[in-house]
Amino acid sequence: NSSSKMSKYDSAITTFSPTGNLFQVEYAVKASEQGSCTVAVRGKDCIVFGVEIKDVSKLQDTRAMKKILQLDDNIFVAFSGLQADSRILANIARVECQSYRLNYSDEPTINYIAKYIANIQQKYTQKSGVRPFGISNLMGGFDTDKKPRLF
């Protein structure tokens, strides 16, 4: 009986449970936590990303499991969580990088794209018809001043 009560509250992102929880957001956090380990270190003139790739089924191609993705010439991101969500968010960010280049005739800054991705992830926690992204991400690269940035 308790599971049928819970199912009333986990089908929509905008519906709070009687305890004040948004189950869809909690599910996304759990998916992110169950992802593989992702770390990044920023040095004086470099950034190093490290990701753990867990054992996969024999039918799965490990080359398709990309945990570090390039968003622009100077921007990379490492993901932990749901692989499909990371691809969707990366594609959204790539389009924004291209749009920024067209509108401003300059490469986007790491700070700008990091804020853009954060805003997209936040919108998906409030918008009906979609679910929150089940990922955590680390973004880094070099701005026009050639200094490494890590978010």
Short mmCIF file of N, CA, C and O in Angstrom, two decimals, residues 17-117:
data_model
loop_
_atom_site.label_atom_id
_atom_site.label_comp_id
_atom_site.label_asym_id
_atom_site.label_seq_id
_atom_site.Cartn_x
_atom_site.Cartn_y
_atom_site.Cartn_z
N SER A 17 5.84 15.07 -2.36
CA SER A 17 5.24 14.03 -1.53
C SER A 17 4.78 14.69 -0.22
O SER A 17 5.16 15.82 0.06
N PRO A 18 4.01 13.98 0.60
CA PRO A 18 3.58 14.57 1.88
C PRO A 18 4.76 14.94 2.79
O PRO A 18 4.65 15.83 3.63
N THR A 19 5.91 14.29 2.59
CA THR A 19 7.08 14.61 3.41
C THR A 19 7.90 15.75 2.82
O THR A 19 8.94 16.12 3.37
N GLY A 20 7.47 16.29 1.67
CA GLY A 20 8.18 17.41 1.06
C GLY A 20 9.26 17.02 0.08
O GLY A 20 10.05 17.85 -0.34
N ASN A 21 9.31 15.75 -0.29
CA ASN A 21 10.34 15.27 -1.22
C ASN A 21 9.87 15.36 -2.66
O ASN A 21 8.69 15.23 -2.96
N LEU A 22 10.84 15.57 -3.54
CA LEU A 22 10.62 15.42 -4.99
C LEU A 22 11.34 14.14 -5.39
O LEU A 22 12.57 14.13 -5.51
N PHE A 23 10.59 13.07 -5.56
CA PHE A 23 11.21 11.76 -5.78
C PHE A 23 12.02 11.73 -7.08
O PHE A 23 13.05 11.07 -7.14
N GLN A 24 11.59 12.43 -8.12
CA GLN A 24 12.34 12.42 -9.38
C GLN A 24 13.73 13.00 -9.18
O GLN A 24 14.70 12.50 -9.75
N VAL A 25 13.84 14.03 -8.38
CA VAL A 25 15.16 14.63 -8.09
C VAL A 25 16.00 13.64 -7.28
O VAL A 25 17.20 13.46 -7.54
N GLU A 26 15.40 12.99 -6.30
CA GLU A 26 16.12 11.99 -5.51
C GLU A 26 16.60 10.83 -6.37
O GLU A 26 17.71 10.34 -6.18
N TYR A 27 15.79 10.39 -7.33
CA TYR A 27 16.21 9.32 -8.23
C TYR A 27 17.41 9.75 -9.07
O TYR A 27 18.33 8.97 -9.30
N ALA A 28 17.41 11.00 -9.53
CA ALA A 28 18.52 11.50 -10.34
C ALA A 28 19.80 11.57 -9.51
O ALA A 28 20.88 11.22 -9.99
N VAL A 29 19.69 11.98 -8.26
CA VAL A 29 20.86 12.04 -7.37
C VAL A 29 21.41 10.64 -7.15
O VAL A 29 22.62 10.41 -7.20
N LYS A 30 20.53 9.67 -6.93
CA LYS A 30 20.98 8.28 -6.74
C LYS A 30 21.67 7.74 -7.99
O LYS A 30 22.68 7.05 -7.89
N ALA A 31 21.14 8.06 -9.16
CA ALA A 31 21.76 7.61 -10.41
C ALA A 31 23.16 8.20 -10.55
O ALA A 31 24.09 7.52 -10.96
N SER A 32 23.30 9.45 -10.18
CA SER A 32 24.60 10.11 -10.25
C SER A 32 25.58 9.47 -9.27
O SER A 32 26.75 9.24 -9.60
N GLU A 33 25.11 9.16 -8.07
CA GLU A 33 25.97 8.56 -7.05
C GLU A 33 26.40 7.14 -7.43
O GLU A 33 27.47 6.69 -7.03
N GLN A 34 25.58 6.43 -8.18
CA GLN A 34 25.90 5.06 -8.57
C GLN A 34 26.83 5.01 -9.78
O GLN A 34 27.30 3.95 -10.16
N GLY A 35 27.12 6.18 -10.37
CA GLY A 35 28.02 6.23 -11.51
C GLY A 35 29.45 5.96 -11.09
O GLY A 35 29.78 5.88 -9.90
N SER A 36 30.31 5.83 -12.06
CA SER A 36 31.71 5.55 -11.78
C SER A 36 32.40 6.79 -11.24
O SER A 36 31.93 7.91 -11.39
N CYS A 37 33.54 6.58 -10.63
CA CYS A 37 34.32 7.66 -10.03
C CYS A 37 34.88 8.58 -11.12
O CYS A 37 35.40 8.11 -12.13
N THR A 38 34.76 9.87 -10.91
CA THR A 38 35.29 10.87 -11.83
C THR A 38 36.04 11.91 -11.03
O THR A 38 35.49 12.45 -10.06
N VAL A 39 37.27 12.18 -11.40
CA VAL A 39 38.08 13.19 -10.70
C VAL A 39 38.75 14.11 -11.71
O VAL A 39 38.92 13.75 -12.87
N ALA A 40 39.12 15.29 -11.24
CA ALA A 40 39.87 16.23 -12.08
C ALA A 40 40.80 17.03 -11.18
O ALA A 40 40.47 17.33 -10.03
N VAL A 41 41.96 17.35 -11.72
CA VAL A 41 42.95 18.12 -10.99
C VAL A 41 43.43 19.24 -11.89
O VAL A 41 43.72 19.02 -13.07
N ARG A 42 43.49 20.45 -11.34
CA ARG A 42 43.99 21.59 -12.11
C ARG A 42 45.38 21.94 -11.60
O ARG A 42 45.59 22.16 -10.42
N GLY A 43 46.31 21.98 -12.52
CA GLY A 43 47.66 22.41 -12.20
C GLY A 43 47.88 23.85 -12.65
O GLY A 43 46.95 24.53 -13.09
N LYS A 44 49.10 24.30 -12.56
CA LYS A 44 49.43 25.67 -12.96
C LYS A 44 49.17 25.90 -14.45
O LYS A 44 48.70 26.96 -14.85
N ASP A 45 49.47 24.90 -15.26
CA ASP A 45 49.29 25.05 -16.70
C ASP A 45 48.66 23.81 -17.35
O ASP A 45 48.86 23.55 -18.53
N CYS A 46 47.90 23.03 -16.55
CA CYS A 46 47.28 21.83 -17.11
C CYS A 46 46.04 21.44 -16.31
O CYS A 46 45.83 21.93 -15.20
N ILE A 47 45.25 20.58 -16.91
CA ILE A 47 44.10 19.96 -16.24
C ILE A 47 44.15 18.48 -16.58
O ILE A 47 44.38 18.11 -17.73
N VAL A 48 43.96 17.64 -15.56
CA VAL A 48 43.97 16.20 -15.77
C VAL A 48 42.63 15.64 -15.31
O VAL A 48 42.20 15.90 -14.18
N PHE A 49 41.96 14.92 -16.21
CA PHE A 49 40.70 14.24 -15.88
C PHE A 49 40.99 12.76 -15.70
O PHE A 49 41.79 12.19 -16.45
N GLY A 50 40.33 12.15 -14.75
CA GLY A 50 40.44 10.71 -14.55
C GLY A 50 39.05 10.12 -14.34
O GLY A 50 38.27 10.67 -13.57
N VAL A 51 38.75 9.05 -15.04
CA VAL A 51 37.45 8.40 -14.89
C VAL A 51 37.63 6.90 -14.74
O VAL A 51 38.56 6.32 -15.28
N GLU A 52 36.75 6.30 -13.99
CA GLU A 52 36.74 4.85 -13.81
C GLU A 52 35.72 4.27 -14.77
O GLU A 52 34.59 4.76 -14.86
N ILE A 53 36.13 3.26 -15.52
CA ILE A 53 35.19 2.57 -16.40
C ILE A 53 34.95 1.20 -15.79
O ILE A 53 35.86 0.40 -15.66
N LYS A 54 33.71 0.99 -15.39
CA LYS A 54 33.34 -0.27 -14.73
C LYS A 54 33.27 -1.39 -15.75
O LYS A 54 33.20 -1.17 -16.95
N ASP A 55 33.27 -2.62 -15.23
CA ASP A 55 33.13 -3.79 -16.10
C ASP A 55 31.83 -3.69 -16.88
O ASP A 55 30.80 -3.27 -16.35
N VAL A 56 31.90 -4.06 -18.13
CA VAL A 56 30.73 -3.99 -18.99
C VAL A 56 30.40 -5.38 -19.51
O VAL A 56 31.21 -6.29 -19.46
N SER A 57 29.23 -5.50 -20.04
CA SER A 57 28.82 -6.78 -20.61
C SER A 57 29.63 -7.05 -21.88
O SER A 57 30.14 -6.14 -22.52
N LYS A 58 29.74 -8.31 -22.24
CA LYS A 58 30.53 -8.68 -23.42
C LYS A 58 29.92 -8.13 -24.70
O LYS A 58 30.61 -7.99 -25.69
N LEU A 59 28.64 -7.82 -24.66
CA LEU A 59 27.96 -7.30 -25.85
C LEU A 59 28.15 -5.79 -26.01
O LEU A 59 27.83 -5.24 -27.05
N GLN A 60 28.65 -5.13 -25.00
CA GLN A 60 28.81 -3.68 -25.04
C GLN A 60 30.21 -3.30 -25.51
O GLN A 60 31.20 -3.87 -25.05
N ASP A 61 30.27 -2.35 -26.41
CA ASP A 61 31.54 -1.87 -26.95
C ASP A 61 32.10 -0.82 -26.01
O ASP A 61 31.50 0.24 -25.82
N THR A 62 33.27 -1.08 -25.42
CA THR A 62 33.85 -0.14 -24.46
C THR A 62 34.27 1.17 -25.12
O THR A 62 34.37 2.19 -24.46
N ARG A 63 34.50 1.16 -26.42
CA ARG A 63 34.86 2.41 -27.11
C ARG A 63 33.70 3.39 -27.13
O ARG A 63 33.89 4.59 -27.28
N ALA A 64 32.47 2.88 -26.99
CA ALA A 64 31.30 3.75 -27.00
C ALA A 64 31.05 4.37 -25.63
O ALA A 64 30.23 5.26 -25.50
N MET A 65 31.75 3.89 -24.62
CA MET A 65 31.56 4.40 -23.25
C MET A 65 32.50 5.57 -23.01
O MET A 65 33.55 5.42 -22.42
N LYS A 66 32.12 6.71 -23.46
CA LYS A 66 32.95 7.90 -23.30
C LYS A 66 32.52 8.66 -22.06
O LYS A 66 31.38 9.07 -21.95
N LYS A 67 33.43 8.82 -21.13
CA LYS A 67 33.16 9.55 -19.90
C LYS A 67 33.76 10.95 -19.93
O LYS A 67 33.45 11.78 -19.10
N ILE A 68 34.68 11.19 -20.86
CA ILE A 68 35.27 12.52 -21.04
C ILE A 68 34.93 12.97 -22.45
O ILE A 68 35.27 12.29 -23.42
N LEU A 69 34.23 14.09 -22.55
CA LEU A 69 33.76 14.56 -23.84
C LEU A 69 34.28 15.97 -24.13
O LEU A 69 34.42 16.79 -23.22
N GLN A 70 34.54 16.24 -25.40
CA GLN A 70 34.95 17.58 -25.81
C GLN A 70 33.71 18.36 -26.22
O GLN A 70 32.93 17.90 -27.06
N LEU A 71 33.54 19.55 -25.62
CA LEU A 71 32.40 20.39 -25.95
C LEU A 71 32.77 21.45 -26.98
O LEU A 71 31.95 21.85 -27.79
N ASP A 72 33.99 21.93 -26.92
CA ASP A 72 34.48 22.96 -27.83
C ASP A 72 36.00 22.77 -27.95
O ASP A 72 36.57 21.92 -27.27
N ASP A 73 36.64 23.59 -28.75
CA ASP A 73 38.08 23.46 -28.92
C ASP A 73 38.84 23.52 -27.60
O ASP A 73 39.87 22.89 -27.44
N ASN A 74 38.32 24.29 -26.66
CA ASN A 74 39.01 24.56 -25.40
C ASN A 74 38.28 24.04 -24.17
O ASN A 74 38.70 24.33 -23.05
N ILE A 75 37.19 23.30 -24.33
CA ILE A 75 36.36 22.90 -23.18
C ILE A 75 36.10 21.39 -23.21
O ILE A 75 35.66 20.85 -24.22
N PHE A 76 36.36 20.75 -22.07
CA PHE A 76 36.10 19.32 -21.91
C PHE A 76 35.26 19.11 -20.66
O PHE A 76 35.29 19.92 -19.73
N VAL A 77 34.54 17.99 -20.62
CA VAL A 77 33.72 17.68 -19.46
C VAL A 77 33.81 16.18 -19.19
O VAL A 77 33.89 15.37 -20.11
N ALA A 78 33.86 15.85 -17.90
CA ALA A 78 33.86 14.44 -17.47
C ALA A 78 32.58 14.20 -16.68
O ALA A 78 32.21 15.02 -15.83
N PHE A 79 31.91 13.09 -16.97
CA PHE A 79 30.61 12.80 -16.37
C PHE A 79 30.65 11.56 -15.50
O PHE A 79 31.43 10.64 -15.75
N SER A 80 29.77 11.55 -14.52
CA SER A 80 29.50 10.36 -13.73
C SER A 80 27.99 10.22 -13.64
O SER A 80 27.30 11.21 -13.38
N GLY A 81 27.48 9.05 -13.89
CA GLY A 81 26.03 8.85 -13.83
C GLY A 81 25.53 8.17 -15.08
O GLY A 81 26.22 7.34 -15.68
N LEU A 82 24.34 8.55 -15.50
CA LEU A 82 23.69 7.92 -16.65
C LEU A 82 24.33 8.38 -17.97
O LEU A 82 24.36 9.57 -18.28
N GLN A 83 24.84 7.44 -18.72
CA GLN A 83 25.56 7.72 -19.97
C GLN A 83 24.68 8.47 -20.97
O GLN A 83 25.14 9.41 -21.63
N ALA A 84 23.43 8.07 -21.12
CA ALA A 84 22.54 8.72 -22.08
C ALA A 84 22.32 10.18 -21.70
O ALA A 84 22.29 11.06 -22.57
N ASP A 85 22.17 10.47 -20.42
CA ASP A 85 21.98 11.84 -19.97
C ASP A 85 23.22 12.69 -20.28
O ASP A 85 23.11 13.86 -20.65
N SER A 86 24.39 12.10 -20.13
CA SER A 86 25.61 12.86 -20.41
C SER A 86 25.71 13.22 -21.88
O SER A 86 26.13 14.32 -22.24
N ARG A 87 25.31 12.31 -22.76
CA ARG A 87 25.35 12.60 -24.20
C ARG A 87 24.36 13.71 -24.56
O ARG A 87 24.67 14.61 -25.35
N ILE A 88 23.18 13.67 -23.97
CA ILE A 88 22.17 14.70 -24.25
C ILE A 88 22.67 16.06 -23.78
O ILE A 88 22.61 17.05 -24.52
N LEU A 89 23.17 16.13 -22.56
CA LEU A 89 23.64 17.40 -22.02
C LEU A 89 24.85 17.92 -22.79
O LEU A 89 24.98 19.12 -23.04
N ALA A 90 25.74 17.03 -23.20
CA ALA A 90 26.91 17.43 -23.98
C ALA A 90 26.48 18.00 -25.33
O ALA A 90 27.03 19.01 -25.78
N ASN A 91 25.51 17.39 -25.96
CA ASN A 91 25.03 17.91 -27.25
C ASN A 91 24.38 19.28 -27.10
O ASN A 91 24.57 20.16 -27.94
N ILE A 92 23.62 19.48 -26.03
CA ILE A 92 23.03 20.80 -25.75
C ILE A 92 24.14 21.83 -25.56
O ILE A 92 24.07 22.94 -26.10
N ALA A 93 25.18 21.47 -24.81
CA ALA A 93 26.29 22.38 -24.56
C ALA A 93 27.08 22.67 -25.84
O ALA A 93 27.52 23.80 -26.06
N ARG A 94 27.24 21.68 -26.68
CA ARG A 94 27.97 21.88 -27.95
C ARG A 94 27.23 22.88 -28.85
O ARG A 94 27.85 23.74 -29.49
N VAL A 95 25.92 22.77 -28.89
CA VAL A 95 25.12 23.71 -29.69
C VAL A 95 25.28 25.12 -29.12
O VAL A 95 25.42 26.09 -29.87
N GLU A 96 25.28 25.25 -27.80
CA GLU A 96 25.47 26.57 -27.18
C GLU A 96 26.86 27.13 -27.48
O GLU A 96 27.00 28.33 -27.72
N CYS A 97 27.87 26.28 -27.49
CA CYS A 97 29.23 26.74 -27.84
C CYS A 97 29.25 27.27 -29.27
O CYS A 97 29.84 28.33 -29.53
N GLN A 98 28.62 26.56 -30.19
CA GLN A 98 28.57 27.01 -31.58
C GLN A 98 27.79 28.31 -31.71
O GLN A 98 28.19 29.23 -32.43
N SER A 99 26.68 28.40 -30.99
CA SER A 99 25.86 29.61 -31.02
C SER A 99 26.65 30.81 -30.47
O SER A 99 26.58 31.91 -31.03
N TYR A 100 27.40 30.58 -29.41
CA TYR A 100 28.21 31.64 -28.82
C TYR A 100 29.25 32.13 -29.84
O TYR A 100 29.45 33.33 -30.01
N ARG A 101 29.89 31.19 -30.51
CA ARG A 101 30.90 31.56 -31.53
C ARG A 101 30.26 32.37 -32.66
O ARG A 101 30.85 33.34 -33.15
N LEU A 102 29.07 32.00 -33.10
CA LEU A 102 28.40 32.72 -34.17
C LEU A 102 27.96 34.13 -33.73
O LEU A 102 28.08 35.08 -34.48
N ASN A 103 27.45 34.22 -32.51
CA ASN A 103 26.94 35.51 -32.02
C ASN A 103 28.04 36.49 -31.62
O ASN A 103 27.89 37.69 -31.81
N TYR A 104 29.12 35.99 -31.05
CA TYR A 104 30.15 36.87 -30.50
C TYR A 104 31.49 36.81 -31.23
O TYR A 104 32.41 37.52 -30.87
N SER A 105 31.60 35.96 -32.22
CA SER A 105 32.86 35.77 -32.98
C SER A 105 34.04 35.53 -32.05
O SER A 105 35.14 36.04 -32.28
N ASP A 106 33.80 34.77 -31.02
CA ASP A 106 34.84 34.45 -30.04
C ASP A 106 34.50 33.09 -29.43
O ASP A 106 33.35 32.64 -29.49
N GLU A 107 35.50 32.45 -28.85
CA GLU A 107 35.23 31.16 -28.21
C GLU A 107 34.58 31.40 -26.84
O GLU A 107 34.88 32.38 -26.16
N PRO A 108 33.66 30.52 -26.46
CA PRO A 108 33.00 30.68 -25.15
C PRO A 108 33.99 30.43 -24.01
O PRO A 108 34.91 29.62 -24.15
N THR A 109 33.78 31.11 -22.91
CA THR A 109 34.63 30.89 -21.74
C THR A 109 34.13 29.66 -20.99
O THR A 109 32.96 29.27 -21.11
N ILE A 110 35.02 29.08 -20.21
CA ILE A 110 34.65 27.90 -19.41
C ILE A 110 33.55 28.29 -18.42
O ILE A 110 32.58 27.56 -18.22
N ASN A 111 33.70 29.46 -17.81
CA ASN A 111 32.73 29.94 -16.84
C ASN A 111 31.33 30.07 -17.46
O ASN A 111 30.34 29.65 -16.87
N TYR A 112 31.26 30.61 -18.66
CA TYR A 112 29.98 30.79 -19.33
C TYR A 112 29.30 29.44 -19.58
O TYR A 112 28.12 29.26 -19.29
N ILE A 113 30.04 28.48 -20.13
CA ILE A 113 29.45 27.17 -20.44
C ILE A 113 29.11 26.40 -19.16
O ILE A 113 28.10 25.70 -19.11
N ALA A 114 29.93 26.53 -18.12
CA ALA A 114 29.63 25.87 -16.85
C ALA A 114 28.31 26.40 -16.28
O ALA A 114 27.46 25.62 -15.82
N LYS A 115 28.12 27.71 -16.33
CA LYS A 115 26.85 28.30 -15.85
C LYS A 115 25.69 27.89 -16.73
O LYS A 115 24.59 27.61 -16.24
N TYR A 116 25.92 27.82 -18.03
CA TYR A 116 24.87 27.42 -18.96
C TYR A 116 24.41 25.99 -18.66
O TYR A 116 23.21 25.72 -18.57
N ILE A 117 25.36 25.08 -18.50
CA ILE A 117 25.01 23.68 -18.19
C ILE A 117 24.29 23.59 -16.84
O ILE A 117 23.32 22.87 -16.69
#
